Amino acid sequence: MVAYHDLYDCRVDQWQKAADDWVDLARRSSSACEDIRAQGKKPLDDHWADATGKQAGRRLEDLANRLESGGDIMKGVAMVVDALAHSMGLAQRTLFHATELAREHGLSIEDGRAVGAYTGPHPSARTSGRTYATPTPRNWARYPGSTG
């Protein structure tokens, strides 16, 4: 679980940089794969047709395949880290707005909890004069998701 201070102090930009670094690494892996095939395996196949050349060609192709697979895995890692950075950014912005709203209504945040006396409108005032019963064992069935 992420605590209030962990999310508040989180450096989302560092997570985004990490995602960008994974993308860069995947591109380099793809480029190396293409170079091995174009500048290593192809000329080898064209100019060294004996058994030794074929064995060297298989080893280069295996290396290129590994780099290609590694690049695909790195792209997946980049997508996960990028999604994490976006999710953390959204969560952090939501926390900042909630903290600002709490301050506007006379509350402060201490040890991850709101402290103080609420100075905003009564919660039922936001429902246009409608009031709702508090779920109790007798009326739980009226509230979806309530258990009893």
Short mmCIF file of N, CA and C in Angstrom, two decimals, residues 25-84:
data_model
loop_
_atom_site.label_atom_id
_atom_site.label_comp_id
_atom_site.label_asym_id
_atom_site.label_seq_id
_atom_site.Cartn_x
_atom_site.Cartn_y
_atom_site.Cartn_z
N LEU A 25 16.48 1.83 -25.04
CA LEU A 25 17.19 0.55 -25.02
C LEU A 25 16.58 -0.43 -26.02
N ALA A 26 15.26 -0.45 -26.12
CA ALA A 26 14.59 -1.34 -27.08
C ALA A 26 14.96 -0.93 -28.52
N ARG A 27 15.03 0.36 -28.78
CA ARG A 27 15.43 0.83 -30.12
C ARG A 27 16.87 0.41 -30.44
N ARG A 28 17.74 0.53 -29.47
CA ARG A 28 19.14 0.14 -29.69
C ARG A 28 19.25 -1.36 -29.95
N SER A 29 18.46 -2.14 -29.23
CA SER A 29 18.46 -3.58 -29.43
C SER A 29 17.96 -3.92 -30.84
N SER A 30 16.91 -3.25 -31.28
CA SER A 30 16.37 -3.46 -32.62
C SER A 30 17.39 -3.06 -33.69
N SER A 31 18.06 -1.96 -33.45
CA SER A 31 19.08 -1.49 -34.40
C SER A 31 20.24 -2.47 -34.48
N ALA A 32 20.67 -3.00 -33.33
CA ALA A 32 21.76 -3.97 -33.32
C ALA A 32 21.34 -5.25 -34.06
N CYS A 33 20.10 -5.65 -33.86
CA CYS A 33 19.57 -6.83 -34.55
C CYS A 33 19.62 -6.63 -36.06
N GLU A 34 19.15 -5.48 -36.53
CA GLU A 34 19.18 -5.18 -37.96
C GLU A 34 20.60 -5.14 -38.49
N ASP A 35 21.52 -4.55 -37.72
CA ASP A 35 22.92 -4.47 -38.15
C ASP A 35 23.54 -5.86 -38.27
N ILE A 36 23.26 -6.72 -37.32
CA ILE A 36 23.82 -8.09 -37.38
C ILE A 36 23.31 -8.81 -38.62
N ARG A 37 22.04 -8.65 -38.92
CA ARG A 37 21.49 -9.34 -40.10
C ARG A 37 22.01 -8.74 -41.40
N ALA A 38 22.06 -7.40 -41.46
CA ALA A 38 22.46 -6.74 -42.71
C ALA A 38 23.97 -6.74 -42.94
N GLN A 39 24.73 -6.52 -41.87
CA GLN A 39 26.18 -6.37 -42.05
C GLN A 39 26.97 -7.61 -41.63
N GLY A 40 26.30 -8.56 -40.99
CA GLY A 40 27.00 -9.77 -40.56
C GLY A 40 26.51 -11.00 -41.26
N LYS A 41 25.26 -11.35 -41.07
CA LYS A 41 24.74 -12.61 -41.59
C LYS A 41 24.63 -12.60 -43.11
N LYS A 42 24.09 -11.54 -43.69
CA LYS A 42 23.91 -11.50 -45.14
C LYS A 42 25.24 -11.60 -45.90
N PRO A 43 26.22 -10.76 -45.56
CA PRO A 43 27.50 -10.91 -46.26
C PRO A 43 28.15 -12.28 -46.01
N LEU A 44 27.97 -12.80 -44.83
CA LEU A 44 28.53 -14.12 -44.51
C LEU A 44 27.89 -15.18 -45.40
N ASP A 45 26.58 -15.16 -45.54
CA ASP A 45 25.88 -16.12 -46.39
C ASP A 45 26.28 -15.97 -47.86
N ASP A 46 26.50 -14.71 -48.29
CA ASP A 46 26.86 -14.46 -49.69
C ASP A 46 28.28 -14.89 -50.03
N HIS A 47 29.20 -14.83 -49.06
CA HIS A 47 30.62 -15.03 -49.38
C HIS A 47 31.28 -16.21 -48.67
N TRP A 48 30.57 -16.89 -47.82
CA TRP A 48 31.20 -18.00 -47.09
C TRP A 48 30.19 -19.13 -47.00
N ALA A 49 30.15 -19.94 -48.05
CA ALA A 49 29.10 -20.94 -48.21
C ALA A 49 29.43 -22.31 -47.63
N ASP A 50 30.63 -22.52 -47.10
CA ASP A 50 30.95 -23.85 -46.58
C ASP A 50 30.33 -24.07 -45.19
N ALA A 51 30.59 -25.23 -44.59
CA ALA A 51 29.97 -25.61 -43.31
C ALA A 51 30.31 -24.63 -42.19
N THR A 52 31.55 -24.15 -42.19
CA THR A 52 31.96 -23.21 -41.15
C THR A 52 31.19 -21.89 -41.29
N GLY A 53 31.02 -21.43 -42.52
CA GLY A 53 30.26 -20.21 -42.77
C GLY A 53 28.80 -20.35 -42.37
N LYS A 54 28.24 -21.53 -42.66
CA LYS A 54 26.85 -21.77 -42.28
C LYS A 54 26.69 -21.80 -40.75
N GLN A 55 27.66 -22.41 -40.07
CA GLN A 55 27.60 -22.44 -38.60
C GLN A 55 27.71 -21.03 -38.03
N ALA A 56 28.63 -20.23 -38.58
CA ALA A 56 28.78 -18.84 -38.12
C ALA A 56 27.49 -18.06 -38.40
N GLY A 57 26.88 -18.30 -39.57
CA GLY A 57 25.63 -17.64 -39.92
C GLY A 57 24.50 -17.98 -38.95
N ARG A 58 24.43 -19.27 -38.55
CA ARG A 58 23.41 -19.68 -37.58
C ARG A 58 23.63 -18.99 -36.24
N ARG A 59 24.88 -18.85 -35.83
CA ARG A 59 25.17 -18.18 -34.55
C ARG A 59 24.80 -16.70 -34.62
N LEU A 60 25.10 -16.06 -35.75
CA LEU A 60 24.72 -14.65 -35.90
C LEU A 60 23.20 -14.49 -35.93
N GLU A 61 22.51 -15.40 -36.62
CA GLU A 61 21.05 -15.33 -36.66
C GLU A 61 20.46 -15.55 -35.26
N ASP A 62 21.05 -16.49 -34.50
CA ASP A 62 20.58 -16.72 -33.13
C ASP A 62 20.77 -15.46 -32.28
N LEU A 63 21.92 -14.83 -32.42
CA LEU A 63 22.18 -13.59 -31.68
C LEU A 63 21.19 -12.50 -32.08
N ALA A 64 20.92 -12.37 -33.38
CA ALA A 64 19.97 -11.36 -33.86
C ALA A 64 18.57 -11.66 -33.31
N ASN A 65 18.18 -12.93 -33.31
CA ASN A 65 16.86 -13.31 -32.78
C ASN A 65 16.75 -12.99 -31.29
N ARG A 66 17.82 -13.23 -30.54
CA ARG A 66 17.81 -12.91 -29.11
C ARG A 66 17.68 -11.41 -28.88
N LEU A 67 18.40 -10.63 -29.67
CA LEU A 67 18.29 -9.18 -29.54
C LEU A 67 16.89 -8.69 -29.91
N GLU A 68 16.31 -9.31 -30.93
CA GLU A 68 14.97 -8.93 -31.34
C GLU A 68 13.95 -9.28 -30.25
N SER A 69 14.06 -10.47 -29.68
CA SER A 69 13.16 -10.87 -28.58
C SER A 69 13.36 -9.97 -27.37
N GLY A 70 14.61 -9.69 -27.04
CA GLY A 70 14.90 -8.80 -25.92
C GLY A 70 14.31 -7.42 -26.14
N GLY A 71 14.39 -6.93 -27.38
CA GLY A 71 13.81 -5.62 -27.70
C GLY A 71 12.30 -5.62 -27.50
N ASP A 72 11.65 -6.72 -27.90
CA ASP A 72 10.19 -6.81 -27.70
C ASP A 72 9.84 -6.81 -26.22
N ILE A 73 10.62 -7.53 -25.42
CA ILE A 73 10.39 -7.56 -23.97
C ILE A 73 10.59 -6.16 -23.38
N MET A 74 11.64 -5.48 -23.84
CA MET A 74 11.91 -4.12 -23.35
C MET A 74 10.78 -3.15 -23.70
N LYS A 75 10.20 -3.32 -24.88
CA LYS A 75 9.04 -2.48 -25.25
C LYS A 75 7.89 -2.72 -24.29
N GLY A 76 7.67 -3.98 -23.92
CA GLY A 76 6.63 -4.30 -22.94
C GLY A 76 6.90 -3.66 -21.60
N VAL A 77 8.15 -3.73 -21.16
CA VAL A 77 8.53 -3.09 -19.89
C VAL A 77 8.28 -1.58 -19.98
N ALA A 78 8.66 -1.00 -21.10
CA ALA A 78 8.47 0.45 -21.29
C ALA A 78 6.98 0.82 -21.20
N MET A 79 6.12 0.00 -21.80
CA MET A 79 4.68 0.30 -21.74
C MET A 79 4.16 0.22 -20.31
N VAL A 80 4.62 -0.77 -19.55
CA VAL A 80 4.17 -0.92 -18.16
C VAL A 80 4.65 0.26 -17.32
N VAL A 81 5.93 0.62 -17.46
CA VAL A 81 6.47 1.72 -16.66
C VAL A 81 5.82 3.04 -17.08
N ASP A 82 5.55 3.22 -18.37
CA ASP A 82 4.87 4.43 -18.84
C ASP A 82 3.46 4.51 -18.25
N ALA A 83 2.74 3.40 -18.27
CA ALA A 83 1.39 3.38 -17.69
C ALA A 83 1.45 3.66 -16.19
N LEU A 84 2.45 3.10 -15.52
CA LEU A 84 2.63 3.36 -14.09
C LEU A 84 2.88 4.85 -13.84
#
